[in-house]
CSV table of C-alpha atoms in Angstrom, one decimal:
chain,number,residue,atom,x,y,z
C,24,MET,CA,37.7,74.3,93.0
C,25,ASP,CA,41.3,73.5,92.0
C,26,THR,CA,42.1,74.8,88.6
C,27,GLU,CA,45.5,73.2,88.7
C,28,GLU,CA,43.9,69.8,88.5
C,29,PHE,CA,41.7,70.8,85.5
C,30,LEU,CA,43.7,69.8,82.5
C,31,LEU,CA,42.8,69.8,78.8
C,32,PRO,CA,45.5,67.8,77.1
C,33,ARG,CA,43.5,67.1,73.9
C,34,SER,CA,42.4,70.7,73.6
C,35,ARG,CA,46.0,71.8,74.1
C,36,LEU,CA,47.1,69.6,71.2
C,37,ALA,CA,44.2,70.7,69.0
C,38,ASN,CA,45.1,74.4,69.7
C,39,GLU,CA,48.6,73.7,68.5
C,40,ARG,CA,47.2,72.1,65.3
C,41,LEU,CA,44.9,75.1,64.9
C,42,HIS,CA,47.8,77.6,65.2
C,43,THR,CA,49.9,75.6,62.7
C,44,LEU,CA,47.3,75.6,60.0
C,45,ILE,CA,45.1,78.7,60.7
C,46,PRO,CA,46.4,82.2,61.4
C,47,GLY,CA,45.4,83.1,65.0
C,48,GLY,CA,44.3,79.6,65.7
C,49,ALA,CA,40.6,80.4,65.0
C,50,HIS,CA,38.4,81.8,62.2
C,51,THR,CA,37.1,84.6,64.5
C,52,TYR,CA,39.5,86.6,66.6
C,53,ALA,CA,37.1,86.7,69.5
C,54,LYS,CA,37.2,82.9,69.6
C,55,GLY,CA,41.0,82.8,69.8
C,56,ASP,CA,42.8,81.0,72.7
C,57,ASP,CA,44.3,84.4,73.7
C,58,GLN,CA,40.8,85.2,74.9
C,59,TYR,CA,41.1,82.4,77.5
C,60,PRO,CA,43.4,81.5,80.4
C,61,ALA,CA,46.7,79.8,79.5
C,62,ASP,CA,46.1,76.1,78.8
C,63,LEU,CA,42.4,76.4,79.6
C,64,ALA,CA,41.0,77.1,76.1
C,65,PRO,CA,38.7,74.2,75.3
C,66,VAL,CA,38.3,73.1,71.7
C,67,ILE,CA,34.7,72.1,71.1
C,68,SER,CA,33.5,68.7,69.9
C,69,HIS,CA,29.8,69.3,69.9
C,70,GLY,CA,26.9,71.1,71.5
C,71,ARG,CA,23.3,70.6,72.4
C,72,GLY,CA,20.9,73.0,74.0
C,73,ALA,CA,22.8,75.2,76.5
C,74,HIS,CA,25.7,72.7,76.8
C,75,VAL,CA,28.9,72.0,74.8
C,76,TRP,CA,31.5,69.3,75.1
C,77,ASP,CA,35.2,69.7,74.5
C,78,VAL,CA,37.5,67.2,72.8
C,79,ASP,CA,38.7,66.1,76.3
C,80,GLY,CA,35.1,65.0,77.1
C,81,ASN,CA,34.3,67.8,79.6
C,82,ARG,CA,30.8,69.3,79.5
C,83,TYR,CA,30.2,73.0,80.0
C,84,LEU,CA,27.3,75.4,80.3
C,85,GLU,CA,27.9,77.9,77.5
C,86,TYR,CA,27.1,81.6,77.5
C,87,GLY,CA,27.5,84.0,74.5
C,88,SER,CA,27.1,81.0,72.2
C,89,GLY,CA,28.5,81.5,68.8
C,90,LEU,CA,29.3,85.1,69.6
C,91,ARG,CA,25.7,85.7,70.6
C,92,SER,CA,24.3,84.0,67.5
C,93,VAL,CA,22.9,80.8,69.0
C,94,SER,CA,20.1,82.2,71.1
C,95,LEU,CA,17.8,79.2,71.0
C,96,GLY,CA,20.5,76.7,72.0
C,97,HIS,CA,22.6,74.4,69.9
C,98,ALA,CA,20.8,72.0,67.5
C,99,HIS,CA,17.4,73.5,68.2
C,100,PRO,CA,14.9,70.9,66.9
C,101,ARG,CA,12.7,73.3,64.9
C,102,VAL,CA,15.7,74.9,63.2
C,103,ILE,CA,17.4,71.6,62.4
C,104,GLU,CA,14.3,70.1,61.0
C,105,ALA,CA,13.7,73.1,58.7
C,106,VAL,CA,17.3,72.9,57.5
C,107,ARG,CA,17.1,69.1,56.9
C,108,ARG,CA,13.9,69.5,54.9
C,109,GLN,CA,15.6,72.1,52.7
C,110,LEU,CA,18.9,70.2,52.2
C,111,ASP,CA,17.0,67.4,50.4
C,112,ARG,CA,15.7,70.0,47.9
C,113,GLY,CA,19.1,71.6,47.0
C,114,SER,CA,20.9,74.5,48.4
C,115,ASN,CA,21.9,76.8,45.6
C,116,PHE,CA,20.6,77.3,42.0
C,117,VAL,CA,21.2,79.4,38.9
C,118,ARG,CA,18.0,81.4,39.6
C,119,PRO,CA,16.4,82.6,42.9
C,120,SER,CA,14.7,80.0,45.0
C,121,ILE,CA,11.1,80.4,46.1
C,122,VAL,CA,12.6,80.2,49.6
C,123,GLU,CA,14.1,83.7,49.0
C,124,VAL,CA,10.7,85.4,48.7
C,125,GLU,CA,9.2,83.4,51.5
C,126,ALA,CA,12.1,84.4,53.8
C,127,ALA,CA,11.8,88.0,52.8
C,128,GLU,CA,8.0,88.1,53.4
C,129,LEU,CA,8.4,86.6,56.9
C,130,PHE,CA,11.3,88.9,57.8
C,131,LEU,CA,9.4,92.0,56.7
C,132,ALA,CA,6.3,90.8,58.6
C,133,THR,CA,8.4,90.4,61.7
C,134,VAL,CA,10.3,93.7,61.2
C,135,PRO,CA,7.5,95.9,59.8
C,136,THR,CA,9.5,99.1,60.0
C,137,ALA,CA,11.5,97.9,57.0
C,138,GLU,CA,10.1,97.8,53.4
C,139,MET,CA,12.7,95.7,51.6
C,140,VAL,CA,15.3,93.2,52.7
C,141,LYS,CA,18.4,91.6,51.1
C,142,PHE,CA,20.1,88.6,52.7
C,143,ALA,CA,23.8,87.9,53.1
C,144,LYS,CA,26.1,85.5,54.8
C,145,ASN,CA,27.7,87.7,57.4
C,146,GLY,CA,27.2,91.0,59.2
C,147,SER,CA,30.2,92.8,57.7
C,148,ASP,CA,28.8,92.5,54.1
C,149,ALA,CA,25.5,93.9,55.3
C,150,THR,CA,26.9,96.9,57.1
C,151,THR,CA,29.3,97.7,54.3
C,152,ALA,CA,26.5,97.4,51.8
C,153,ALA,CA,24.5,99.9,53.9
C,154,VAL,CA,27.5,102.3,53.9
C,155,ARG,CA,27.9,102.0,50.2
C,156,LEU,CA,24.2,102.6,49.6
C,157,ALA,CA,24.3,105.7,51.8
C,158,ARG,CA,27.2,107.1,50.0
C,159,ALA,CA,25.6,106.4,46.6
C,160,VAL,CA,22.2,108.1,47.5
C,161,THR,CA,23.8,111.1,49.2
C,162,GLY,CA,26.8,111.6,46.9
C,163,ARG,CA,28.8,112.1,50.1
C,164,PRO,CA,32.1,110.4,51.1
C,165,ARG,CA,32.3,110.4,54.9
C,166,VAL,CA,30.9,107.7,57.2
C,167,ALA,CA,30.2,108.7,60.8
C,168,ILE,CA,30.4,105.7,63.2
C,169,CYS,CA,29.6,105.6,66.9
C,170,GLY,CA,33.0,105.6,68.5
C,171,ASP,CA,31.7,103.9,71.6
C,172,HIS,CA,30.7,100.7,69.8
C,173,PRO,CA,33.3,98.0,69.4
C,174,PHE,CA,32.7,96.5,65.9
C,175,PHE,CA,30.9,97.3,62.6
C,176,SER,CA,32.7,95.5,59.8
C,177,VAL,CA,35.9,93.7,58.7
C,178,ASP,CA,36.2,96.2,55.8
C,179,ASP,CA,38.6,99.1,55.5
C,180,TRP,CA,36.1,101.9,56.4
C,181,PHE,CA,35.9,100.5,59.9
C,182,ILE,CA,39.0,98.4,60.7
C,183,GLY,CA,41.2,101.3,59.8
C,184,THR,CA,39.9,103.1,62.9
C,185,THR,CA,40.9,100.2,65.3
C,186,PRO,CA,44.2,99.4,66.9
C,187,MET,CA,44.7,96.8,64.1
C,188,PRO,CA,44.9,99.1,60.9
C,189,ALA,CA,47.8,97.3,59.3
C,190,GLY,CA,47.3,96.9,55.5
C,191,ILE,CA,44.6,99.7,55.3
C,192,PRO,CA,45.4,102.9,53.4
C,193,ALA,CA,45.2,106.0,55.4
C,194,ALA,CA,43.0,107.6,52.7
C,195,ALA,CA,40.3,105.0,53.5
C,196,THR,CA,40.4,105.7,57.2
C,197,GLU,CA,40.4,109.5,56.8
C,198,LEU,CA,36.8,109.3,55.5
C,199,THR,CA,35.5,107.7,58.7
C,200,VAL,CA,34.7,110.0,61.6
C,201,ALA,CA,33.3,109.2,65.0
C,202,PHE,CA,30.6,110.5,67.3
C,203,PRO,CA,29.9,109.6,71.0
C,204,TYR,CA,26.9,107.6,72.0
C,205,GLY,CA,24.2,109.5,73.8
C,206,ASP,CA,25.5,113.0,72.9
C,207,LEU,CA,23.3,114.8,70.4
C,208,ALA,CA,25.2,118.1,70.7
C,209,ALA,CA,28.5,116.5,69.9
C,210,THR,CA,27.0,114.7,66.9
C,211,GLU,CA,25.5,117.9,65.6
C,212,GLU,CA,28.8,119.6,66.0
C,213,LEU,CA,30.4,116.8,63.9
C,214,LEU,CA,27.7,117.1,61.2
C,215,THR,CA,28.2,120.9,61.1
C,216,ARG,CA,32.0,120.6,60.9
C,217,TYR,CA,31.7,118.2,57.9
C,218,ARG,CA,28.6,119.9,56.5
C,219,GLY,CA,27.5,118.2,53.3
C,220,GLU,CA,30.1,115.5,53.6
C,221,VAL,CA,28.6,112.9,55.9
C,222,ALA,CA,26.7,110.1,54.1
C,223,CYS,CA,25.5,108.3,57.2
C,224,LEU,CA,25.3,107.9,60.9
C,225,ILE,CA,25.8,104.2,61.9
C,226,LEU,CA,25.5,102.9,65.4
C,227,GLU,CA,24.1,100.1,67.5
C,228,PRO,CA,20.8,101.6,68.8
C,229,ALA,CA,21.5,100.2,72.3
C,230,THR,CA,24.3,98.3,74.0
C,231,HIS,CA,25.2,97.9,77.6
C,232,THR,CA,23.1,101.0,78.5
C,233,GLU,CA,19.7,102.0,77.5
C,234,PRO,CA,19.5,105.0,75.1
C,235,PRO,CA,19.0,108.3,76.9
C,236,PRO,CA,15.4,109.5,76.7
C,237,GLY,CA,14.8,111.1,73.3
C,238,TYR,CA,18.3,110.2,72.0
C,239,LEU,CA,17.3,107.9,69.1
C,240,ALA,CA,14.5,110.3,68.0
C,241,GLY,CA,17.0,113.1,68.2
C,242,LEU,CA,19.4,111.2,65.9
C,243,ARG,CA,16.6,110.7,63.5
C,244,GLU,CA,15.9,114.4,63.5
C,245,LEU,CA,19.6,115.3,63.0
C,246,ALA,CA,19.9,112.8,60.1
C,247,ASP,CA,16.9,114.3,58.4
C,248,ARG,CA,18.0,117.9,59.0
C,249,HIS,CA,21.6,117.3,57.7
C,250,GLY,CA,20.5,115.0,54.8
C,251,CYS,CA,22.3,111.9,55.9
C,252,VAL,CA,21.2,108.3,56.2
C,253,LEU,CA,20.5,106.8,59.6
C,254,ILE,CA,21.7,103.2,60.0
C,255,PHE,CA,21.0,101.0,62.9
C,256,ASP,CA,23.3,98.0,63.3
C,257,GLU,CA,21.0,95.5,64.9
C,258,MET,CA,23.3,92.5,64.7
C,259,ILE,CA,23.0,92.1,68.5
C,260,THR,CA,19.8,94.0,69.3
C,261,GLY,CA,17.8,92.2,66.5
C,262,LEU,CA,15.5,89.7,68.1
C,263,ARG,CA,17.2,90.0,71.6
C,264,TRP,CA,15.6,93.5,72.2
C,265,SER,CA,12.3,92.6,70.5
C,266,GLU,CA,11.3,90.4,67.5
C,267,ALA,CA,11.4,93.6,65.5
C,268,GLY,CA,14.8,94.7,67.0
C,269,ALA,CA,15.5,97.8,68.9
C,270,GLN,CA,13.7,99.9,66.3
C,271,GLY,CA,10.6,98.0,67.2
C,272,LEU,CA,11.1,98.4,70.9
C,273,TYR,CA,12.0,102.1,70.9
C,274,GLY,CA,9.7,103.2,68.1
C,275,VAL,CA,12.4,105.0,66.0
C,276,VAL,CA,12.7,104.0,62.4
C,277,PRO,CA,16.1,104.1,60.7
C,278,ASP,CA,16.6,104.5,57.0
C,279,LEU,CA,18.5,101.2,56.9
C,280,SER,CA,19.2,98.5,59.4
C,281,THR,CA,21.3,95.3,59.5
C,282,PHE,CA,20.5,92.1,61.2
C,283,GLY,CA,22.4,88.9,61.9
C,284,LYS,CA,23.6,86.8,64.9
C,285,ALA,CA,20.4,85.5,66.3
C,286,LEU,CA,18.7,85.5,62.9
C,287,GLY,CA,20.1,82.0,62.0
C,288,ASN,CA,20.7,80.4,65.4
C,289,GLY,CA,24.2,79.6,64.3
C,290,PHE,CA,23.6,79.3,60.5
C,291,ALA,CA,25.2,81.9,58.3
C,292,VAL,CA,22.6,84.5,57.5
C,293,ALA,CA,22.5,88.3,57.8
C,294,ALA,CA,20.2,90.9,56.4
C,295,LEU,CA,20.2,94.5,55.2
C,296,ALA,CA,16.7,96.0,55.5
C,297,GLY,CA,15.3,99.5,55.0
C,298,ARG,CA,13.2,102.0,53.1
C,299,ARG,CA,12.2,101.0,49.6
C,300,ALA,CA,13.4,104.3,48.1
C,301,LEU,CA,16.9,103.6,49.2
C,302,MET,CA,17.0,99.8,48.9
C,303,GLU,CA,15.6,99.9,45.3
C,304,ARG,CA,18.8,101.7,44.3
C,305,GLY,CA,20.4,98.3,44.5
C,306,GLY,CA,17.8,96.9,42.2
C,307,LEU,CA,16.5,97.2,38.7
C,308,ARG,CA,13.4,99.5,39.0
C,309,HIS,CA,14.9,103.0,39.0
C,310,SER,CA,16.6,105.4,36.6
C,311,HIS,CA,19.6,106.3,38.8
C,312,ASP,CA,23.1,104.8,38.7
C,313,ARG,CA,23.0,101.2,39.9
C,314,VAL,CA,24.5,100.4,43.3
C,315,PHE,CA,26.3,97.1,43.7
C,316,LEU,CA,24.4,96.4,46.9
C,317,LEU,CA,24.8,92.7,47.9
C,318,SER,CA,25.6,90.0,45.4
C,319,THR,CA,27.3,86.9,46.7
C,320,THR,CA,27.3,83.3,45.4
C,321,HIS,CA,26.1,81.9,48.7
C,322,GLY,CA,24.1,84.9,49.9
C,323,ALA,CA,20.7,83.0,49.6
C,324,GLU,CA,21.6,79.4,50.4
C,325,THR,CA,18.3,77.8,50.9
C,326,HIS,CA,19.1,76.0,54.1
C,327,SER,CA,20.3,79.1,55.9
C,328,LEU,CA,17.1,81.0,54.9
C,329,ALA,CA,15.1,78.1,56.1
C,330,ALA,CA,16.9,78.3,59.4
C,331,ALA,CA,16.1,82.1,59.6
C,332,MET,CA,12.4,81.4,58.9
C,333,ALA,CA,12.4,78.8,61.7
C,334,VAL,CA,14.1,81.1,64.1
C,335,LEU,CA,11.7,84.0,63.3
C,336,THR,CA,8.6,81.7,63.7
C,337,THR,CA,10.0,80.2,67.0
C,338,TYR,CA,10.6,83.7,68.4
C,339,VAL,CA,7.1,84.9,67.6
C,340,GLU,CA,5.2,81.8,68.5
C,341,GLU,CA,7.1,80.9,71.7
C,342,GLY,CA,7.9,84.4,73.0
C,343,ILE,CA,11.6,83.8,73.0
C,344,THR,CA,12.6,87.5,73.6
C,345,ALA,CA,10.6,87.5,76.8
C,346,GLN,CA,12.1,84.2,77.8
C,347,LEU,CA,15.7,85.6,77.3
C,348,HIS,CA,14.9,88.6,79.4
C,349,ALA,CA,13.4,86.4,82.2
C,350,ILE,CA,16.4,84.0,82.2
C,351,GLY,CA,18.8,86.9,82.1
C,352,GLU,CA,17.1,88.6,85.0
C,353,ARG,CA,17.3,85.5,87.1
C,354,LEU,CA,21.0,85.0,86.3
C,355,ALA,CA,21.8,88.7,87.0
C,356,ALA,CA,20.2,88.6,90.4
C,357,GLY,CA,22.1,85.4,91.3
C,358,VAL,CA,25.4,86.7,90.1
C,359,ARG,CA,25.1,90.0,91.8
C,360,SER,CA,24.0,88.3,95.0
C,361,ALA,CA,27.0,86.0,94.9
C,362,ALA,CA,29.4,88.8,94.2
C,363,ALA,CA,28.0,90.9,97.0
C,364,SER,CA,28.0,88.1,99.6
C,365,THR,CA,31.7,87.4,98.9
C,366,GLY,CA,32.6,91.1,99.0
C,367,VAL,CA,33.4,91.6,95.3
C,368,GLY,CA,30.2,93.3,94.3
C,369,ASP,CA,32.2,96.5,93.4
C,370,HIS,CA,34.7,94.4,91.3
C,371,LEU,CA,32.6,91.9,89.3
C,372,VAL,CA,30.1,94.2,87.6
C,373,LEU,CA,27.3,93.1,85.3
C,374,ARG,CA,26.2,95.4,82.5
C,375,GLY,CA,23.7,95.4,79.8
C,376,ARG,CA,20.1,94.4,79.1
C,377,ALA,CA,19.0,91.1,80.7
C,378,SER,CA,19.1,89.4,77.4
C,379,ASN,CA,22.6,90.6,76.6
C,380,LEU,CA,24.6,90.6,79.9
C,381,VAL,CA,28.3,91.2,79.9
C,382,PHE,CA,30.7,91.5,82.9
C,383,ALA,CA,33.6,93.7,83.8
C,384,THR,CA,36.4,92.6,86.2
C,385,LEU,CA,37.9,95.4,88.2
C,386,ASP,CA,41.0,95.4,90.3
C,387,GLU,CA,41.6,96.6,93.9
C,388,HIS,CA,41.5,100.2,92.5
C,389,ARG,CA,38.3,99.5,90.6
C,390,GLN,CA,40.0,99.7,87.3
C,391,PRO,CA,39.4,97.2,84.4
C,392,SER,CA,41.8,94.3,84.8
C,393,GLN,CA,42.7,91.5,82.3
C,394,GLN,CA,44.4,89.7,85.2
C,395,TYR,CA,41.2,89.5,87.2
C,396,ARG,CA,39.3,88.6,84.2
C,397,THR,CA,41.7,85.7,83.6
C,398,LEU,CA,41.4,84.6,87.3
C,399,PHE,CA,37.6,84.7,87.0
C,400,LEU,CA,37.5,82.7,83.7
C,401,ARG,CA,39.8,80.1,85.1
C,402,GLN,CA,37.5,79.4,88.0
C,403,LEU,CA,34.4,79.3,85.8
C,404,ILE,CA,35.9,76.9,83.3
C,405,ALA,CA,37.1,74.5,86.0
C,406,GLY,CA,33.5,74.7,87.4
C,407,GLY,CA,32.1,73.7,84.0
C,408,VAL,CA,30.9,77.2,82.9
C,409,LEU,CA,32.2,78.6,79.6
C,410,ALA,CA,31.3,82.3,79.8
C,411,PRO,CA,33.3,85.0,78.0
C,412,SER,CA,30.0,86.9,78.7
C,413,PHE,CA,26.7,86.1,80.5
C,414,VAL,CA,24.7,86.4,77.3
C,415,VAL,CA,21.9,83.8,77.7
C,416,SER,CA,20.1,81.4,75.4
C,417,SER,CA,16.6,80.2,75.8
C,418,ALA,CA,17.9,76.6,76.3
C,419,LEU,CA,19.1,77.4,79.8
C,420,SER,CA,17.1,75.8,82.6
C,421,ASP,CA,16.6,77.0,86.2
C,422,ALA,CA,19.0,74.2,87.2
C,423,ASP,CA,21.6,75.6,84.7
C,424,ILE,CA,21.3,79.1,86.2
C,425,ASP,CA,21.6,77.7,89.8
C,426,HIS,CA,24.8,75.8,88.8
C,427,THR,CA,26.2,79.0,87.2
C,428,VAL,CA,25.5,81.1,90.2
C,429,ASP,CA,27.1,78.4,92.5
C,430,THR,CA,30.2,78.4,90.3
C,431,VAL,CA,30.3,82.2,90.2
C,432,ALA,CA,30.1,82.2,94.1
C,433,GLN,CA,33.1,79.9,94.3
C,434,ALA,CA,35.0,82.0,91.8
C,435,CYS,CA,34.2,85.2,93.7
C,436,ALA,CA,35.6,83.7,96.9
C,437,VAL,CA,38.9,83.3,95.0
C,438,TYR,CA,38.5,86.8,93.6
C,439,ARG,CA,38.2,88.1,97.2
C,440,LYS,CA,41.5,86.4,98.2
C,441,ALA,CA,43.3,88.0,95.3
C,442,LEU,CA,41.9,91.4,96.2
C,443,ASP,CA,43.0,91.0,99.8
C,444,ALA,CA,46.5,90.0,98.6
C,445,ALA,CA,46.4,93.0,96.2
C,446,ASP,CA,48.0,90.6,93.6
C,447,PRO,CA,46.0,88.2,91.5
C,448,THR,CA,49.2,86.7,89.9
C,449,PRO,CA,49.1,83.4,91.9
C,450,TRP,CA,45.6,82.7,90.6
C,451,VAL,CA,46.1,83.8,87.0
C,452,GLY,CA,48.1,80.7,86.0
C,453,GLY,CA,50.2,82.3,83.2
C,454,GLN,CA,49.6,84.9,80.5
C,455,PRO,CA,46.5,87.0,81.1
C,456,VAL,CA,43.8,87.1,78.4
C,457,LYS,CA,44.2,89.9,75.9
C,458,PRO,CA,41.9,92.4,74.2
C,459,VAL,CA,40.8,91.3,70.7
C,460,PHE,CA,41.8,94.6,69.2
C,461,ARG,CA,45.5,95.3,69.8
C,462,ARG,CA,48.4,96.3,67.7
C,463,PHE,CA,50.9,93.5,68.4
C,464,ALA,CA,50.3,89.7,68.9
């Protein structure tokens, strides 16, 4: 494939308009054109199923859709029909809609390890509410985050710990401490060092590696022994690991958990769920100080809750989680075979659960390389595959996977040439893609 002949003139103009009007040129940093090869950042017109079309008329197979939120494929019929029905009935009222209790009942039936749930529009509001609730019920100031996990919230308690802390008071960041994933001894040492100060442990229960045997149960025991709240951030693992999330798969029950992403198949809905004794502190039926848990104007828009109910029903009735695993396994086998057969199996490395595959691009010294990532992405895009990750949706067909693997094989052949030259520059085509979290633009 010749990436030099693959031009996106309308996308390029649209990107200029985006940067003129919107800081960063996107409403989510991970969607910015700095995450894509120079002049090969398509601006999307529309999508259906596993495909999207850019404003230049090019069609792509899309992976990681909506930052992992669109797991059923774009414009999924059951979801869209549920949303359409609700739109004709109104979307926001001065009192709760009956849809709110129906959505809560269905969510709690699907995630039976939780006893109460409150919906929101985004994951950050849910995780921050969980942290606030943990601080309130324990009377403790510190938050312990898993330092190996990339993102928890847009709010100060987390962003202050990243390479982009501008505008966040040091006093806020000092109250956040970190523990390593999979290391119970280090976590206990942290809890001992800050004895009586840590309100909660918050982590993704699993990411690119499975939790070590006994690890999550060990965290549960540590949290109980040290009197802190255990929070599972299930924004990604929710539905993709099992319909009941990672807590349902691994059989370890957190005090609080947060869901989002796949829950709305692209519609804005997230959830904070957990034990009644904690969640009720954000309610009216207790004698303690009230906690401002979650209260937003658009938190329970009826059409988003209708979307969530359609998603949950589709997952359970159609066995979507199992489908995602099967599709991911087929893709992983094909990609690994293509990489091995072209001699780059040690350089293009797949990681993660089959339903949540990501890839690493390593240089000739087997070190992570943004240049090689850029080279790889350029070849994929020119081959009609838009893949910042290989996170699958259930809309992908066998033919889609075959096309992806063929495109990966061609990209790997170029990858091999760059490795042999010990210099990917001729194939990078300009500025390499950049990490999302960095200090300077």
